[in-house]
Amino acid sequence: MVNVRLGDIAPNFQTTVSENGQAKEIDFHEWLGGSWAILFSHPDDYTPVCTTELSAVALSYADFKSRGVKLIGLSANNADSHKGWIKDIDALSPNGPNLEFPIIADEDRKVAELYGMLDHLDATNVDKKGIPFTVRTVFIIDPEKKVRLTLAYPASTGRNFPEILRVIDSLQLGDKYKITTPANWKKGDDVIVHPSVQGEKVKELFGDDVKTVYPYLRFTADPSSKHTV
Ligand code: BEZ
């Protein structure tokens, strides 16, 4: 079902979205501009797990924005359905921010087919006519429009959005410095010196702050706090 792979340019499409109570047309590449973005799908409006997910994303929207990441949701519902459901989501957190990002109204499942968001084998995730809903996919797209992460979760399991933020932090740090990030890493923790950094380059980039566990496993402090490359 995966049509879009890591390193692909995110396929372009034109579609209708619901945003701040309005239906409007967008060209996806124009909408992306030169920004980081997350395109993510949910199975259906007015369903329990999806409601908790969209509410969680609305509440952490500022965390995505502060990292320069735009968000765009998607399901195979129409713009009127999105508009009504978003009111329910906003009402769940009356003192929190409203859901401000667009949700694609992919009624004809054109974008879902293009990105491989439909899981034809999940017999529990179908509409009343037996047509598959979109599964819970996530695509992280970088400023060059390149796909940097793909995820697909089952309908039964709500996603962990702090994990998506953590991946954004890792990708953005890795694009800036010659580092990778270890298991369970979080912003501020030590990082791994990229295997391509060898010889004099190690000292040039990371000074004396390199802890060598094995020749192929070398840790250094989060470079965003001290180094520039
Ligand atoms: C839910 O959001 O709860 C859900 C949606 C579609 C299928 C199963 C669960």
PDB file of N, CA and C and ligand atoms in Angstrom, residues 42-44 46-53 124-126 133-134 136 155-157, ligand 1:
ATOM      1  N   HIS A  42      -6.603  10.530   8.752  1.00  0.00           N
ATOM      2  CA  HIS A  42      -7.348   9.783   9.778  1.00  0.00           C
ATOM      3  C   HIS A  42      -8.479   9.037   9.059  1.00  0.00           C
ATOM      4  N   PRO A  43      -9.034   7.989   9.669  1.00  0.00           N
ATOM      5  CA  PRO A  43     -10.047   7.198   8.966  1.00  0.00           C
ATOM      6  C   PRO A  43     -11.354   7.947   8.674  1.00  0.00           C
ATOM      7  N   ASP A  44     -11.919   8.640   9.679  1.00  0.00           N
ATOM      8  CA  ASP A  44     -13.278   9.155   9.469  1.00  0.00           C
ATOM      9  C   ASP A  44     -13.568  10.253  10.487  1.00  0.00           C
ATOM     10  N   TYR A  46     -15.971  12.369  13.081  1.00  0.00           N
ATOM     11  CA  TYR A  46     -16.969  11.961  14.100  1.00  0.00           C
ATOM     12  C   TYR A  46     -16.740  10.529  14.593  1.00  0.00           C
ATOM     13  N   THR A  47     -15.476  10.146  14.739  1.00  0.00           N
ATOM     14  CA  THR A  47     -15.162   8.834  15.326  1.00  0.00           C
ATOM     15  C   THR A  47     -14.245   9.081  16.532  1.00  0.00           C
ATOM     16  N   PRO A  48     -14.295   8.163  17.524  1.00  0.00           N
ATOM     17  CA  PRO A  48     -13.663   8.492  18.810  1.00  0.00           C
ATOM     18  C   PRO A  48     -12.146   8.680  18.786  1.00  0.00           C
ATOM     19  N   VAL A  49     -11.409   7.709  18.255  1.00  0.00           N
ATOM     20  CA  VAL A  49      -9.941   7.836  18.303  1.00  0.00           C
ATOM     21  C   VAL A  49      -9.500   9.060  17.490  1.00  0.00           C
ATOM     22  N   CYS A  50     -10.111   9.228  16.313  1.00  0.00           N
ATOM     23  CA  CYS A  50      -9.750  10.366  15.444  1.00  0.00           C
ATOM     24  C   CYS A  50      -9.995  11.696  16.157  1.00  0.00           C
ATOM     25  N   THR A  51     -11.078  11.761  16.927  1.00  0.00           N
ATOM     26  CA  THR A  51     -11.389  13.009  17.638  1.00  0.00           C
ATOM     27  C   THR A  51     -10.289  13.319  18.652  1.00  0.00           C
ATOM     28  N   THR A  52      -9.832  12.278  19.373  1.00  0.00           N
ATOM     29  CA  THR A  52      -8.762  12.527  20.355  1.00  0.00           C
ATOM     30  C   THR A  52      -7.468  12.928  19.645  1.00  0.00           C
ATOM     31  N   GLU A  53      -7.217  12.336  18.477  1.00  0.00           N
ATOM     32  CA  GLU A  53      -5.977  12.674  17.745  1.00  0.00           C
ATOM     33  C   GLU A  53      -5.983  14.126  17.270  1.00  0.00           C
ATOM     34  N   THR A 124     -11.841  -4.055   8.979  1.00  0.00           N
ATOM     35  CA  THR A 124     -12.610  -3.335   9.990  1.00  0.00           C
ATOM     36  C   THR A 124     -12.654  -1.835   9.689  1.00  0.00           C
ATOM     37  N   ASN A 125     -11.794  -1.389   8.753  1.00  0.00           N
ATOM     38  CA  ASN A 125     -11.679   0.047   8.500  1.00  0.00           C
ATOM     39  C   ASN A 125     -12.320   0.408   7.156  1.00  0.00           C
ATOM     40  N   VAL A 126     -13.643   0.179   7.071  1.00  0.00           N
ATOM     41  CA  VAL A 126     -14.366   0.449   5.826  1.00  0.00           C
ATOM     42  C   VAL A 126     -15.624   1.262   6.132  1.00  0.00           C
ATOM     43  N   PHE A 133     -11.642   3.095   4.401  1.00  0.00           N
ATOM     44  CA  PHE A 133     -11.262   4.421   4.894  1.00  0.00           C
ATOM     45  C   PHE A 133      -9.750   4.553   4.775  1.00  0.00           C
ATOM     46  N   THR A 134      -9.266   5.766   4.875  1.00  0.00           N
ATOM     47  CA  THR A 134      -7.821   5.972   4.989  1.00  0.00           C
ATOM     48  C   THR A 134      -7.366   5.435   6.350  1.00  0.00           C
ATOM     49  N   ARG A 136      -4.258   5.550   9.462  1.00  0.00           N
ATOM     50  CA  ARG A 136      -3.607   6.699  10.139  1.00  0.00           C
ATOM     51  C   ARG A 136      -2.179   6.832   9.616  1.00  0.00           C
ATOM     52  N   ALA A 155      -6.380   1.628  12.553  1.00  0.00           N
ATOM     53  CA  ALA A 155      -7.500   2.470  12.983  1.00  0.00           C
ATOM     54  C   ALA A 155      -7.700   2.430  14.495  1.00  0.00           C
ATOM     55  N   SER A 156      -7.361   1.308  15.113  1.00  0.00           N
ATOM     56  CA  SER A 156      -7.639   1.123  16.548  1.00  0.00           C
ATOM     57  C   SER A 156      -6.700   1.900  17.471  1.00  0.00           C
ATOM     58  N   THR A 157      -5.594   2.439  16.925  1.00  0.00           N
ATOM     59  CA  THR A 157      -4.546   2.973  17.796  1.00  0.00           C
ATOM     60  C   THR A 157      -4.233   4.434  17.472  1.00  0.00           C
TER      61      THR A 157
HETATM   62  C1  BEZ B   1     -11.927   5.769  15.617  1.00  0.00           C
HETATM   63  O1  BEZ B   1     -11.473   6.877  15.349  1.00  0.00           O
HETATM   64  O2  BEZ B   1     -12.270   5.486  16.768  1.00  0.00           O
HETATM   65  C2  BEZ B   1     -12.066   4.731  14.541  1.00  0.00           C
HETATM   66  C3  BEZ B   1     -12.251   5.130  13.219  1.00  0.00           C
HETATM   67  C4  BEZ B   1     -12.398   4.147  12.233  1.00  0.00           C
HETATM   68  C5  BEZ B   1     -12.353   2.798  12.554  1.00  0.00           C
HETATM   69  C6  BEZ B   1     -12.141   2.426  13.895  1.00  0.00           C
HETATM   70  C7  BEZ B   1     -11.995   3.392  14.881  1.00  0.00           C
END
